[in-house]
Coordinates of C-alpha atoms (C1' of nucleotides) in Angstrom, one line a residue:
Chain A
M1 CA 29.5 -2.3 59.5
K2 CA 29.4 -6.1 58.8
Y3 CA 29.6 -7.1 55.0
H4 CA 26.9 -5.7 52.9
K5 CA 26.6 -5.7 49.2
I6 CA 26.7 -2.0 48.4
P7 CA 23.3 -0.7 46.5
D8 CA 23.6 0.2 43.1
E9 CA 22.2 3.3 44.0
T10 CA 24.6 4.2 46.6
I11 CA 27.1 4.0 43.7
R12 CA 25.2 6.1 41.6
R13 CA 25.2 8.9 44.1
M14 CA 29.1 8.6 44.8
P15 CA 30.1 11.2 41.9
L16 CA 27.7 13.3 43.3
Y17 CA 29.4 13.5 46.6
V18 CA 32.9 13.9 44.7
R19 CA 31.4 16.9 42.7
A20 CA 30.3 18.5 45.7
L21 CA 33.3 17.9 47.9
A22 CA 35.4 19.1 45.1
L23 CA 33.7 22.3 45.2
L24 CA 33.9 22.6 48.9
E25 CA 37.6 22.0 48.7
Q26 CA 37.7 25.1 46.3
E27 CA 35.8 27.0 48.8
G28 CA 38.4 26.2 51.2
Q29 CA 35.7 24.4 53.9
E30 CA 37.9 21.7 55.7
T31 CA 34.9 19.3 57.2
I32 CA 31.1 18.9 56.3
S33 CA 28.4 17.5 58.2
S34 CA 25.9 15.3 56.6
R35 CA 23.3 17.6 57.2
Q36 CA 25.2 20.4 55.5
L37 CA 26.1 18.1 52.5
A38 CA 22.5 16.8 52.2
E39 CA 21.2 20.3 52.3
R40 CA 23.3 21.0 49.4
L41 CA 22.4 17.8 47.4
R42 CA 18.8 17.6 48.3
L43 CA 19.2 14.3 49.9
N44 CA 18.7 13.2 53.7
P45 CA 21.4 13.1 56.1
P46 CA 21.0 9.4 57.0
Q47 CA 21.2 8.5 53.6
I48 CA 24.6 10.0 53.2
R49 CA 26.0 8.7 56.2
K50 CA 24.7 5.1 55.2
D51 CA 26.1 5.4 51.8
L52 CA 29.6 6.6 53.2
S53 CA 29.5 3.8 55.9
Y54 CA 29.4 1.1 53.4
F55 CA 32.9 1.9 52.9
G56 CA 33.9 2.3 56.4
A57 CA 34.2 5.3 58.8
F58 CA 34.9 8.6 57.0
G59 CA 33.7 11.3 59.6
T60 CA 34.7 12.2 63.0
R61 CA 31.6 12.3 65.4
G62 CA 30.9 15.7 66.4
I63 CA 32.6 17.2 63.7
G64 CA 31.6 15.6 60.2
Y65 CA 33.6 14.6 56.9
P66 CA 36.9 16.0 56.3
V67 CA 36.2 17.2 52.8
I68 CA 39.8 16.5 51.1
S69 CA 40.3 13.1 52.4
T70 CA 36.8 12.0 51.8
A71 CA 36.8 12.9 48.4
R72 CA 40.0 11.2 47.8
R73 CA 38.4 8.0 49.4
I74 CA 35.5 7.9 47.3
R75 CA 37.6 8.5 44.2
A76 CA 39.6 5.5 45.3
I77 CA 36.5 3.4 45.7
L78 CA 35.2 4.7 42.2
R79 CA 38.5 4.0 40.8
L80 CA 39.0 7.8 39.9
D81 CA 42.2 8.0 41.7
V82 CA 43.8 6.8 38.6
P83 CA 43.4 8.7 35.5
Q84 CA 40.5 7.1 33.3
K85 CA 40.6 7.6 29.4
A86 CA 37.8 7.3 27.3
V87 CA 37.3 7.2 23.7
L88 CA 34.5 9.3 22.0
V89 CA 32.8 7.9 19.1
G90 CA 31.1 10.6 17.0
A91 CA 32.4 14.0 16.2
G92 CA 29.0 15.6 15.4
R93 CA 27.5 18.6 17.1
L94 CA 27.4 16.4 20.4
G95 CA 30.4 14.8 20.1
T96 CA 32.4 18.0 19.8
A97 CA 30.3 19.5 22.7
I98 CA 31.4 16.4 24.9
A99 CA 35.0 16.8 23.7
V100 CA 35.4 20.1 24.7
Y101 CA 33.5 19.7 27.9
P102 CA 35.7 20.5 31.0
G103 CA 33.7 18.5 33.4
F104 CA 35.3 15.4 33.2
S105 CA 38.3 16.2 35.2
V106 CA 36.7 16.7 38.4
F107 CA 36.5 12.9 38.2
G108 CA 39.7 12.2 36.6
L109 CA 38.2 11.4 33.4
E110 CA 39.7 12.3 30.1
I111 CA 38.3 12.2 26.6
A112 CA 41.6 10.6 25.1
A113 CA 40.7 10.0 21.7
I114 CA 37.8 11.0 19.1
I115 CA 36.7 8.5 16.3
D116 CA 34.3 9.3 13.5
N117 CA 33.5 7.4 10.1
N118 CA 33.2 10.5 7.9
P119 CA 36.3 10.6 6.0
T120 CA 36.1 14.2 5.4
K121 CA 36.5 14.7 9.2
I122 CA 39.1 12.5 9.9
G123 CA 42.5 14.3 10.8
S124 CA 40.9 17.6 11.6
R125 CA 41.2 18.9 15.3
V126 CA 38.4 19.2 18.2
G127 CA 40.5 21.0 21.0
R128 CA 43.9 19.3 21.0
L129 CA 42.6 15.9 19.8
E130 CA 42.6 14.6 16.1
I131 CA 39.6 13.1 14.8
E132 CA 40.8 9.3 14.0
H133 CA 39.1 6.6 11.7
I134 CA 37.0 3.7 13.1
A135 CA 40.0 1.6 12.2
A136 CA 42.1 3.1 14.8
A137 CA 40.0 1.3 17.5
A138 CA 42.5 -1.5 17.2
T139 CA 44.9 0.9 19.2
L140 CA 42.7 1.7 22.1
K141 CA 43.8 -1.1 24.3
A142 CA 47.6 -0.2 23.9
R143 CA 46.6 3.4 24.6
G144 CA 45.1 2.5 27.8
I145 CA 41.5 3.3 26.9
R146 CA 38.9 1.3 28.6
L147 CA 35.8 3.4 28.4
G148 CA 33.9 4.5 25.6
L149 CA 31.1 7.5 24.8
L150 CA 28.8 7.0 22.0
A151 CA 27.5 10.2 20.5
V152 CA 26.2 8.5 17.1
P153 CA 23.0 8.1 15.4
A154 CA 20.7 5.2 16.9
E155 CA 21.4 3.2 13.5
A156 CA 25.2 3.6 14.2
A157 CA 25.1 2.8 17.8
Q158 CA 25.3 -1.0 17.9
G159 CA 28.1 -1.1 15.2
C160 CA 30.1 1.3 17.0
A161 CA 29.5 -0.8 20.5
D162 CA 30.5 -3.9 18.9
V163 CA 33.7 -2.3 17.6
L164 CA 34.6 -1.0 20.9
V165 CA 33.8 -3.9 22.9
Q166 CA 36.1 -5.9 20.4
A167 CA 38.8 -3.2 21.0
G168 CA 38.7 -4.2 24.8
V169 CA 36.4 -1.1 26.0
K170 CA 34.8 -2.2 29.3
G171 CA 32.3 0.5 30.0
L172 CA 30.1 2.4 27.7
L173 CA 28.2 5.5 28.1
N174 CA 25.2 5.4 25.2
L175 CA 23.9 8.8 24.2
A176 CA 22.1 7.3 21.2
P177 CA 18.1 6.5 21.6
C178 CA 18.7 2.9 21.7
C179 CA 19.4 -0.3 23.6
L180 CA 22.9 -2.0 23.5
D181 CA 23.7 -5.6 23.1
V182 CA 27.0 -6.2 24.8
P183 CA 28.8 -9.0 26.5
K184 CA 27.7 -9.0 30.3
Q185 CA 30.9 -8.1 31.5
V186 CA 30.8 -4.7 29.8
K187 CA 28.8 -2.1 31.5
V188 CA 26.4 0.2 29.6
V189 CA 24.9 3.5 31.0
S190 CA 22.6 5.2 28.7
I191 CA 21.2 8.5 28.4
D192 CA 18.4 9.8 26.3
M193 CA 17.9 13.2 26.7
A194 CA 14.6 13.2 24.8
M195 CA 13.3 10.4 27.0
A196 CA 14.6 12.4 30.2
L197 CA 12.3 15.4 28.9
G198 CA 9.5 13.4 27.9
V199 CA 8.7 12.4 31.5
L200 CA 8.2 15.9 32.5
P201 CA 4.7 16.7 31.2
Y202 CA 3.3 13.7 33.4
Y203 CA 4.4 15.4 36.4
V204 CA 3.7 19.2 35.6
Chain B
M1 CA -6.3 -3.4 38.9
K2 CA -7.4 -1.9 42.0
Y3 CA -6.0 1.7 42.9
H4 CA -2.3 1.8 43.1
K5 CA 0.4 4.8 43.3
I6 CA 2.1 4.4 40.1
P7 CA 5.8 3.9 40.9
D8 CA 8.3 6.7 39.5
E9 CA 10.5 4.0 38.2
T10 CA 7.5 2.8 36.1
I11 CA 6.9 6.4 34.7
R12 CA 10.6 6.6 34.0
R13 CA 10.2 3.5 31.7
M14 CA 7.2 4.7 29.8
P15 CA 9.1 6.9 27.3
L16 CA 11.3 3.7 26.6
Y17 CA 8.0 2.0 25.6
V18 CA 6.9 4.9 23.4
R19 CA 10.4 4.8 21.7
A20 CA 10.2 0.9 21.2
L21 CA 6.7 0.9 19.9
A22 CA 7.4 3.8 17.5
L23 CA 10.3 1.9 16.1
L24 CA 7.8 -1.0 15.7
E25 CA 5.4 0.8 14.4
Q26 CA 7.7 1.9 11.6
E27 CA 8.6 -1.6 11.1
G28 CA 5.1 -2.4 10.3
Q29 CA 4.7 -4.8 13.4
E30 CA 1.0 -4.5 14.6
T31 CA 1.0 -6.4 17.7
I32 CA 4.2 -7.2 20.2
S33 CA 4.3 -9.5 23.3
S34 CA 5.7 -8.6 26.8
R35 CA 8.4 -11.3 26.0
Q36 CA 9.5 -9.6 22.5
L37 CA 9.4 -6.4 24.0
A38 CA 11.2 -7.2 27.0
E39 CA 14.1 -8.8 25.0
R40 CA 14.4 -5.4 22.9
L41 CA 14.7 -3.3 26.1
R42 CA 16.5 -6.0 28.1
L43 CA 13.9 -5.9 30.7
N44 CA 11.8 -8.8 32.2
P45 CA 8.5 -9.6 30.9
P46 CA 6.5 -9.4 34.0
Q47 CA 8.0 -5.8 34.5
I48 CA 6.4 -4.6 31.3
R49 CA 3.1 -6.5 32.0
K50 CA 2.8 -4.7 35.4
D51 CA 4.0 -1.3 34.2
L52 CA 1.2 -1.3 31.5
S53 CA -1.3 -2.9 33.8
Y54 CA -1.0 0.2 36.2
F55 CA -3.0 2.2 33.5
G56 CA -5.6 -0.5 32.8
A57 CA -5.7 -3.5 30.4
F58 CA -3.8 -2.6 27.1
G59 CA -3.3 -6.1 25.7
T60 CA -4.9 -9.1 24.4
R61 CA -4.4 -12.5 26.1
G62 CA -2.8 -15.1 23.9
I63 CA -1.8 -12.1 21.2
G64 CA 0.1 -9.2 23.1
Y65 CA -0.1 -5.4 22.9
P66 CA -1.2 -3.7 19.9
V67 CA 1.6 -1.5 18.8
I68 CA -0.1 1.7 17.4
S69 CA -2.7 2.0 20.0
T70 CA -0.7 1.2 23.1
A71 CA 1.9 3.7 21.9
R72 CA -1.0 6.5 21.7
R73 CA -2.2 5.6 25.1
I74 CA 1.2 5.7 27.0
R75 CA 1.6 9.2 25.0
A76 CA -1.9 10.3 26.5
I77 CA -0.7 9.0 30.0
L78 CA 2.6 10.9 29.6
R79 CA 0.4 14.1 28.3
L80 CA 2.6 13.7 25.1
D81 CA -0.6 13.5 23.1
V82 CA -0.5 17.4 22.9
P83 CA 2.7 19.0 21.6
Q84 CA 4.8 20.0 24.3
K85 CA 7.0 22.9 23.8
A86 CA 10.3 23.6 25.6
V87 CA 12.6 26.6 26.0
L88 CA 16.4 25.9 25.5
V89 CA 18.8 28.1 27.5
G90 CA 22.1 28.1 26.3
A91 CA 23.3 28.3 22.9
G92 CA 26.8 27.1 23.3
R93 CA 27.8 23.8 21.8
L94 CA 25.8 21.5 23.7
G95 CA 22.7 23.6 23.5
T96 CA 23.1 23.9 19.7
A97 CA 23.4 20.0 19.3
I98 CA 20.2 20.0 21.5
A99 CA 18.5 22.4 19.2
V100 CA 19.1 20.5 16.0
Y101 CA 18.6 17.0 17.6
P102 CA 15.6 15.3 15.8
G103 CA 14.8 12.7 18.5
F104 CA 12.3 15.0 20.6
S105 CA 9.5 14.4 17.9
V106 CA 9.0 11.0 18.7
F107 CA 7.8 12.3 21.8
G108 CA 5.7 14.9 20.9
L109 CA 8.3 17.3 22.3
E110 CA 9.6 20.5 20.4
I111 CA 12.2 23.1 21.2
A112 CA 10.4 26.2 20.5
A113 CA 12.7 29.0 21.6
I114 CA 16.4 29.4 22.5
I115 CA 17.6 31.9 24.8
D116 CA 21.1 33.0 25.3
N117 CA 22.7 35.8 27.4
N118 CA 25.6 36.3 25.1
P119 CA 24.7 39.5 23.2
T120 CA 26.9 38.6 19.9
K121 CA 24.6 35.4 19.6
I122 CA 21.2 37.0 19.8
G123 CA 19.5 37.3 16.4
S124 CA 21.6 34.5 14.7
R125 CA 20.0 31.3 13.9
V126 CA 20.1 27.7 15.1
G127 CA 18.1 25.7 12.6
R128 CA 14.9 27.6 12.0
L129 CA 15.0 29.3 15.8
E130 CA 16.4 32.7 16.4
I131 CA 18.4 33.0 19.5
E132 CA 16.6 35.4 21.9
H133 CA 17.6 37.4 24.9
I134 CA 16.9 36.3 28.5
A135 CA 14.5 39.1 28.6
A136 CA 12.3 37.1 26.2
A137 CA 11.4 34.6 29.1
A138 CA 8.6 36.9 29.9
T139 CA 6.7 35.9 26.7
L140 CA 7.2 32.0 27.4
K141 CA 3.9 31.6 29.0
A142 CA 2.0 33.5 26.4
R143 CA 3.7 30.9 23.7
G144 CA 2.5 28.0 25.7
I145 CA 6.2 27.0 26.7
R146 CA 5.9 25.2 30.0
L147 CA 9.2 23.1 29.7
G148 CA 12.9 24.2 30.0
L149 CA 16.3 22.8 29.2
L150 CA 19.5 24.4 30.9
A151 CA 22.5 23.8 28.6
V152 CA 24.4 26.5 30.4
P153 CA 27.5 26.5 32.9
A154 CA 26.9 25.3 36.5
E155 CA 27.4 28.9 38.0
A156 CA 24.8 30.3 35.5
A157 CA 22.1 27.3 36.1
Q158 CA 20.5 28.3 39.4
G159 CA 19.8 32.0 38.0
C160 CA 18.5 30.6 34.6
A161 CA 16.2 28.3 36.5
D162 CA 15.0 31.0 38.7
V163 CA 14.2 33.2 35.5
L164 CA 12.4 30.3 33.8
V165 CA 10.2 29.4 36.9
Q166 CA 9.4 33.0 37.4
A167 CA 8.2 32.8 33.7
G168 CA 5.7 29.8 34.2
V169 CA 7.8 27.0 33.3
K170 CA 6.8 23.7 35.2
G171 CA 9.6 21.2 34.4
L172 CA 13.2 21.4 33.9
L173 CA 16.1 19.5 32.3
N174 CA 19.1 20.4 33.7
L175 CA 22.4 19.7 31.9
A176 CA 24.3 21.5 34.3
P177 CA 26.6 19.7 36.8
C178 CA 25.0 21.4 39.9
C179 CA 21.6 20.9 41.9
L180 CA 18.9 23.4 41.6
D181 CA 16.5 25.3 44.1
V182 CA 12.9 25.3 42.7
P183 CA 9.4 25.5 44.0
K184 CA 8.4 21.9 44.9
Q185 CA 5.7 22.0 42.3
V186 CA 8.5 22.3 39.6
K187 CA 9.9 19.1 38.5
V188 CA 13.5 18.9 37.9
V189 CA 15.7 16.0 36.0
S190 CA 19.3 16.5 36.0
I191 CA 21.7 14.9 33.9
D192 CA 25.4 15.1 34.2
M193 CA 27.3 13.2 31.7
A194 CA 30.5 13.3 33.6
M195 CA 28.8 11.7 36.5
A196 CA 27.4 9.1 34.6
L197 CA 30.7 8.2 33.0
G198 CA 32.2 8.5 36.4
V199 CA 30.5 5.4 37.8
L200 CA 31.9 3.1 35.0
P201 CA 35.3 2.4 36.5
Y202 CA 33.7 1.1 39.5
Y203 CA 32.2 -1.6 37.6
V204 CA 34.7 -2.8 34.8
Chain C
dC1 C1' -1.8 -23.6 24.3
dT2 C1' -0.3 -18.6 24.5
dC3 C1' 0.0 -14.5 26.7
dT4 C1' -2.2 -10.9 29.7
dG5 C1' -3.3 -9.1 34.3
dT6 C1' -2.2 -9.2 39.2
dG7 C1' -2.2 -10.4 44.1
dA8 C1' 1.5 -12.1 47.0
dA9 C1' 6.5 -12.9 47.9
dC10 C1' 10.6 -11.4 47.5
dA11 C1' 14.4 -8.2 47.0
dC12 C1' 16.2 -3.7 47.3
dA13 C1' 16.7 0.9 49.1
dT14 C1' 15.5 4.6 52.3
dT15 C1' 14.4 6.2 56.6
dC16 C1' 14.5 6.3 61.6
dA17 C1' 16.4 5.8 66.3
dC18 C1' 19.5 5.7 69.0
dA19 C1' 24.1 3.9 70.8
dG20 C1' 28.7 5.6 71.0
dC21 C1' 32.6 8.8 70.5
dA22 C1' 34.7 13.6 70.3
Chain D
dT1 C1' 26.0 18.9 72.9
dG2 C1' 26.8 17.4 68.1
dC3 C1' 27.6 14.5 65.0
dT4 C1' 28.7 9.8 63.0
dG5 C1' 27.7 5.1 62.3
dT6 C1' 24.4 1.3 62.1
dG7 C1' 20.7 -2.3 63.0
dA8 C1' 15.8 -2.3 62.8
dA9 C1' 11.5 -0.6 60.6
dT10 C1' 9.6 1.1 56.8
dG11 C1' 8.6 1.8 52.1
dT12 C1' 9.3 0.9 47.2
dG13 C1' 9.9 -1.6 43.3
dT14 C1' 10.6 -6.1 41.0
dT15 C1' 10.0 -10.9 40.4
dC16 C1' 6.9 -14.9 40.8
dA17 C1' 3.2 -17.9 40.0
dC18 C1' -0.9 -18.5 38.4
dA19 C1' -5.9 -17.6 37.4
dG20 C1' -8.5 -16.3 33.3
dA21 C1' -9.4 -14.6 28.4
dG22 C1' -8.5 -15.6 23.6

DNA sequence: CTCTGTGAACACATTCACAGCA
DNA sequence: TGCTGTGAATGTGTTCACAGAG
C-alpha cells in the first residue's frame, strides 16, 4: 500500500489483535482468517484486513494470517517487543488491584515500581514490589521507566502527572476523573469508569 | 436544529460535561462559555457547542451556558436524572476498589449489589453492601437493577454476562480482557486497562 | 462586542467490491 | 475456490465561518 497516515482508531485496535492472537497461540491455532478473527472480536473482516495492511502484508491469500508471526509483528509496531516498564502512582485499593493484575504481561508491559505519598505505606510490599516515596520519581529515568499509571484521587492527579513528566515519563494512563495538563510530547490516555458506566442508561 | 442522529461520540462526551459542570457548580460559577469549558476539557469550543445543540438550545448568546440547568438537562438526556442502580460481579481486588469508589454518585449511579461465586466471601461486607451468591441474580430485576459491572477473570466473564442478561440487565461495563456475546438490545462497554496502556509506547 | 447555534466544508474512518495470489 | 490487499465509495464526526441573539 502507498503511504498512508495510520488512523488512531487502527492503533487503538492493535492491542485487541495482540490479545486475540495470544489466545489463539495458546489454543495451538497456526493461522486465522480475517473472517474468523472478526467474529471473535465482533469487527468486520475488511476492517481487520485494512488495519493490518497499513503495516504491510501479513497474511497469505487463501489461508489467512499466521498467528505467531502476526502477533510478533504487531507487538513490534506498538513497541511492545521490548519490555516496557511502568510506574504506578497510588497504592490504594485500585492501585493494588492494578499492581497484582497479571494481564499486562501479554503486552510485554510490567509494573516496575509503585509510589504513594502516604508515609505509613512506604516500605510495605504489594506483590514483589516495595512501595516507594514520591521522591523516588527521580530514579525512574535511570531505571528505564517511561510509562506511568495514575491511580490517585482527582485532586492529586495533576501534581503526580507533573512529577512523572519531570521524571521523564512519556506516556500516562490516567484513572482519575479529571483532565491533565501535560507537554504535548507526552501522551495521555484517560479512563473514568464512572463516565463509562454513565453512558449506558442512555442506550438501555 | 433540524433532526439529526446524535453521534455516539457526542454521547460519550456528555458525562465529561456533567463531570465538569458538577465541579463548576461546586466552585460556585453560574455560567460558562464554550471556550472556557473547552479549555478545561481540552476540546474545541465548536465541538462543545455542537454537542449541546443536538439536544436543543442550552446557552445564552453573549453569556454562555448556565452551569446548573445545563448539568441537569444533560443528566436528563443520559437518563441520569433518576438514580440508576448497578450490580457488581466480582469481589476481588478490582471489584472491592470499584465498590467503595465514590465517583459514581456525580452521575446518579449507585453500586446496589455485589455478587461473587466464592462461597467464603458470601455474607461478608464491602462498605455497606453484603456480598451475595450468584443465585441472587434472580432478584435483580425486582430490585430495579438494570446495569452490571464485570470485575471477574476473562474466563468467567461470558458466564456472568449470560446470568446478568438473563436477569434483565440491559447495560454492561466489562472490565475483563475479552469480548462478550450478548443480545443486541444489551449495550456493552469494555475497558481493558492493559490494552489502554499498551498503545502508549507507540506514541512515545 | 460576545458568545451561541448551525449549515457547509472538511477530515477521518469504515465498508465495499474486486483484482490478484495461493 | 478462498482469502488477502487495496483503491474507491460511503458514512461518520469535527471544524469552520458566519448569521443572529443578548
